[in-house]
Coordinates of C-alpha atoms in Angstrom, one line a residue:
M60 CA -13.4 -4.9 26.7
Q61 CA -16.5 -5.3 24.8
K62 CA -16.6 -9.1 23.0
E63 CA -16.5 -8.6 19.5
R64 CA -18.0 -11.1 17.1
H65 CA -14.4 -11.4 15.4
V66 CA -11.4 -9.3 14.8
L67 CA -9.1 -9.3 12.0
L68 CA -5.6 -7.7 12.3
V69 CA -3.7 -6.9 9.3
Y70 CA 0.0 -6.0 9.3
P71 CA 2.9 -6.2 7.0
H72 CA 5.6 -7.4 9.3
P73 CA 6.1 -9.8 12.0
D74 CA 6.0 -7.7 15.3
D75 CA 3.6 -4.9 14.0
E76 CA 0.6 -7.3 15.7
S77 CA 2.6 -6.7 19.2
F78 CA 4.3 -3.3 19.5
G79 CA 1.4 -0.8 20.6
K80 CA -1.4 -3.3 19.8
A81 CA -0.7 -6.5 21.9
G82 CA -2.3 -5.0 25.0
S83 CA -6.0 -4.5 23.1
V84 CA -5.3 -7.9 21.4
A85 CA -4.6 -9.6 24.7
L86 CA -8.0 -8.2 25.9
Y87 CA -9.9 -9.0 23.0
T88 CA -8.7 -12.8 23.4
K89 CA -9.5 -12.6 26.9
A90 CA -13.3 -11.6 26.6
G91 CA -13.5 -14.6 24.1
T92 CA -13.4 -12.6 20.8
P93 CA -11.7 -14.5 18.0
V94 CA -9.0 -13.1 16.3
T95 CA -7.5 -13.9 12.8
L96 CA -4.1 -12.3 11.8
I97 CA -3.1 -11.5 8.4
C98 CA 0.6 -10.9 8.2
G99 CA 1.8 -9.5 4.8
T100 CA 5.2 -10.7 5.1
L101 CA 8.0 -12.3 6.8
G102 CA 10.1 -9.0 7.6
E103 CA 12.8 -11.2 5.8
L104 CA 14.8 -7.4 5.2
G105 CA 14.8 -6.7 8.5
R106 CA 18.4 -5.0 9.4
N107 CA 18.5 -6.3 13.1
M108 CA 19.8 -10.0 13.8
G109 CA 19.4 -10.3 17.5
K110 CA 22.0 -9.0 19.8
P111 CA 23.9 -11.0 20.4
T112 CA 23.7 -11.8 16.7
F113 CA 21.8 -15.1 16.2
A114 CA 20.4 -14.8 12.5
N115 CA 21.6 -14.5 9.0
R116 CA 19.8 -13.0 5.9
E117 CA 19.1 -16.9 5.4
S118 CA 17.8 -17.8 8.4
L119 CA 15.9 -14.7 9.3
P120 CA 12.8 -15.3 7.5
A121 CA 12.3 -18.7 9.3
I122 CA 13.3 -16.9 13.0
R123 CA 10.8 -14.3 12.2
K124 CA 8.1 -16.8 11.5
K125 CA 8.6 -18.8 14.5
E126 CA 8.7 -15.5 16.8
L127 CA 5.3 -14.6 15.2
E128 CA 4.1 -18.0 16.1
E129 CA 5.0 -17.6 19.6
A130 CA 3.6 -13.9 19.6
C131 CA 0.4 -15.6 18.5
A132 CA 0.5 -18.0 21.1
A133 CA 1.1 -15.6 23.9
L134 CA -1.8 -13.3 22.4
G135 CA -4.5 -16.3 22.2
I136 CA -4.3 -15.8 18.3
E137 CA -5.2 -19.2 16.8
D138 CA -5.6 -18.2 12.9
L139 CA -2.5 -16.8 11.6
R140 CA -2.6 -15.8 7.7
L141 CA 0.5 -15.6 5.8
L142 CA -0.2 -13.5 2.6
G143 CA 3.8 -14.6 1.2
L144 CA 4.5 -11.0 0.1
R145 CA 8.1 -9.4 -0.1
D146 CA 9.0 -7.5 2.8
K147 CA 9.8 -3.8 1.7
T148 CA 8.1 -3.8 -1.5
V149 CA 4.2 -4.1 -0.8
E150 CA 3.7 -0.6 -1.6
F151 CA 5.1 -1.8 -5.6
E152 CA 2.1 -4.5 -5.5
D153 CA -1.4 -4.0 -6.9
P154 CA -3.3 -2.5 -4.3
E155 CA -6.4 -4.0 -5.8
W156 CA -4.7 -7.5 -6.1
V157 CA -3.6 -7.1 -2.2
A158 CA -7.1 -6.3 -1.5
D159 CA -8.6 -9.3 -3.1
K160 CA -6.5 -11.7 -0.8
I161 CA -8.0 -9.7 2.2
E162 CA -11.2 -9.3 0.9
A163 CA -11.5 -13.3 0.7
I164 CA -10.2 -13.5 4.4
I165 CA -13.0 -10.5 5.2
R166 CA -16.0 -12.3 3.8
E167 CA -14.8 -16.0 5.5
V168 CA -14.2 -15.0 9.1
K169 CA -16.9 -11.7 9.2
P170 CA -15.0 -9.5 11.5
S171 CA -16.9 -6.6 13.2
V172 CA -13.7 -4.5 13.8
L173 CA -10.6 -4.6 11.4
V174 CA -7.4 -3.4 13.0
T175 CA -4.5 -1.9 11.1
Y176 CA -2.4 1.2 10.6
Y177 CA -4.1 4.6 10.0
P178 CA -3.6 5.0 5.9
K179 CA -0.6 7.2 5.5
H180 CA 0.1 7.6 9.1
G181 CA 1.8 4.2 9.3
V182 CA 5.3 5.8 8.9
H183 CA 6.6 2.7 7.0
P184 CA 5.7 2.2 3.4
D185 CA 4.7 -1.3 3.8
H186 CA 2.4 -0.3 6.5
D187 CA 0.3 2.7 4.7
A188 CA 0.4 0.0 1.1
L189 CA -1.4 -2.9 3.4
S190 CA -3.6 -0.7 5.4
H191 CA -4.8 1.2 1.9
A192 CA -5.5 -2.2 0.5
A193 CA -7.6 -3.3 3.8
V194 CA -9.8 -0.2 3.1
I195 CA -10.4 -1.0 -0.5
A196 CA -11.4 -4.5 0.7
V197 CA -13.5 -3.3 3.4
K198 CA -15.3 -0.9 0.7
R199 CA -16.4 -3.4 -1.5
L200 CA -18.5 -4.7 1.1
P201 CA -22.3 -3.9 1.5
K202 CA -22.3 -1.2 4.3
E203 CA -24.0 -3.4 6.5
E204 CA -21.8 -5.8 6.6
R205 CA -18.2 -3.9 7.0
P206 CA -16.2 -3.9 10.1
V207 CA -15.2 -0.8 11.9
I208 CA -11.7 0.0 11.0
Y209 CA -9.4 0.8 13.9
G210 CA -6.2 2.4 13.0
S211 CA -2.9 3.1 14.6
A212 CA -1.4 6.5 13.6
V213 CA 1.8 6.7 14.3
T214 CA 3.1 9.7 13.0
H215 CA 4.4 12.6 14.8
N216 CA 2.0 15.0 13.5
A217 CA -1.3 12.6 13.8
R218 CA -3.1 14.2 16.5
D219 CA -2.4 17.8 14.4
V220 CA -3.9 16.1 11.2
I221 CA -6.7 13.7 12.2
G222 CA -7.0 14.9 15.8
P223 CA -7.3 12.7 19.5
P224 CA -7.8 9.0 19.2
D225 CA -11.1 7.9 19.3
I226 CA -10.4 4.9 21.3
T227 CA -8.0 4.6 24.5
F228 CA -7.9 1.0 25.7
D229 CA -5.8 0.7 29.4
V230 CA -4.1 -2.8 29.2
T231 CA -3.0 -2.9 32.4
D232 CA -4.4 -6.0 33.2
V233 CA -3.0 -7.8 30.6
L234 CA 0.8 -6.1 30.5
D235 CA 2.5 -9.3 31.2
T236 CA 0.8 -11.0 28.0
K237 CA 2.0 -7.5 26.0
L238 CA 5.4 -7.8 27.2
A239 CA 5.3 -11.6 26.6
A240 CA 4.3 -11.0 23.1
M241 CA 6.9 -8.3 22.4
R242 CA 9.8 -10.1 23.7
A243 CA 8.8 -13.1 21.4
H244 CA 10.1 -10.7 18.7
K245 CA 13.8 -11.4 19.8
S246 CA 15.5 -11.2 16.7
Q247 CA 14.5 -7.3 16.3
Y248 CA 14.1 -5.8 19.9
E249 CA 16.2 -7.9 22.3
S250 CA 18.3 -4.4 22.4
M251 CA 15.8 -2.1 22.8
F252 CA 14.7 -3.7 25.9
S253 CA 17.9 -4.1 27.1
R254 CA 18.0 0.0 26.9
M255 CA 14.2 0.2 28.3
E256 CA 15.6 -1.8 31.1
E257 CA 18.6 0.1 31.7
E258 CA 16.6 3.5 31.6
M259 CA 13.8 1.7 34.2
A260 CA 16.8 1.1 36.6
K261 CA 18.3 4.8 36.6
S262 CA 15.2 6.4 37.9
P263 CA 11.6 5.8 39.4
E264 CA 10.1 8.3 37.5
A265 CA 11.7 6.9 34.3
R266 CA 10.2 3.4 35.1
E267 CA 6.7 5.3 35.9
Q268 CA 6.9 6.9 32.4
I269 CA 7.9 3.9 30.7
E270 CA 5.2 1.5 32.1
A271 CA 2.9 4.3 31.8
N272 CA 3.6 4.2 27.9
L273 CA 3.3 0.5 27.8
R274 CA -0.2 0.7 29.8
T275 CA -2.1 2.4 27.2
E276 CA -2.9 1.8 23.6
Y277 CA -4.6 4.1 21.0
F278 CA -6.5 4.0 17.8
W279 CA -8.4 6.2 15.6
I280 CA -11.7 4.9 13.7
Y281 CA -10.9 5.4 9.8
P282 CA -13.9 6.4 7.8
V283 CA -14.7 4.4 4.7
A284 CA -16.2 6.7 2.1
D285 CA -18.1 5.2 -0.5

């Protein structure tokens, strides 16, 4: 992993930074690259409350904030910025107003790489709304100051529509760190990890496939047109 000047992550929910990206983030911080995470909301409208249940609607925002901070600690992210937006409503915000907030942080930390969801391929409306705002923010900069945008495309037809990934990271060397970050989000994914461990225990083939999926992360470079 090449050291970058600075990496800026732009995601709407706690856990977005970890699932499918934590290995890459860990590689960046391991290489000495400073990483800033913008988290748009606290995921307060999430449906999962832990398994067994330990959260409720009132306690969930504080729990998810703490889980996010623990994931950041595992990944070596020392700069966490919370935008204070409301979960599941980012798509209804003025994108120019959201871009103002992101632009201010871009101008402050001057990232060489900005990582977010690939616009229109984030599946969740909040994912697409925040990545759209991030692109607006980047477009406002002079060309020579723009970070390269790495997008995660998680729609089923992403490769048919936008082609194969531009970047593939083998995160085997930091797999334990990646899993620690993912496991930090207990309220949302304890049951998922239980199911995954059950599948891995069933057969060596299932274990091999799951581990292979965890070891590789993909990104597409999003072209910023003027």
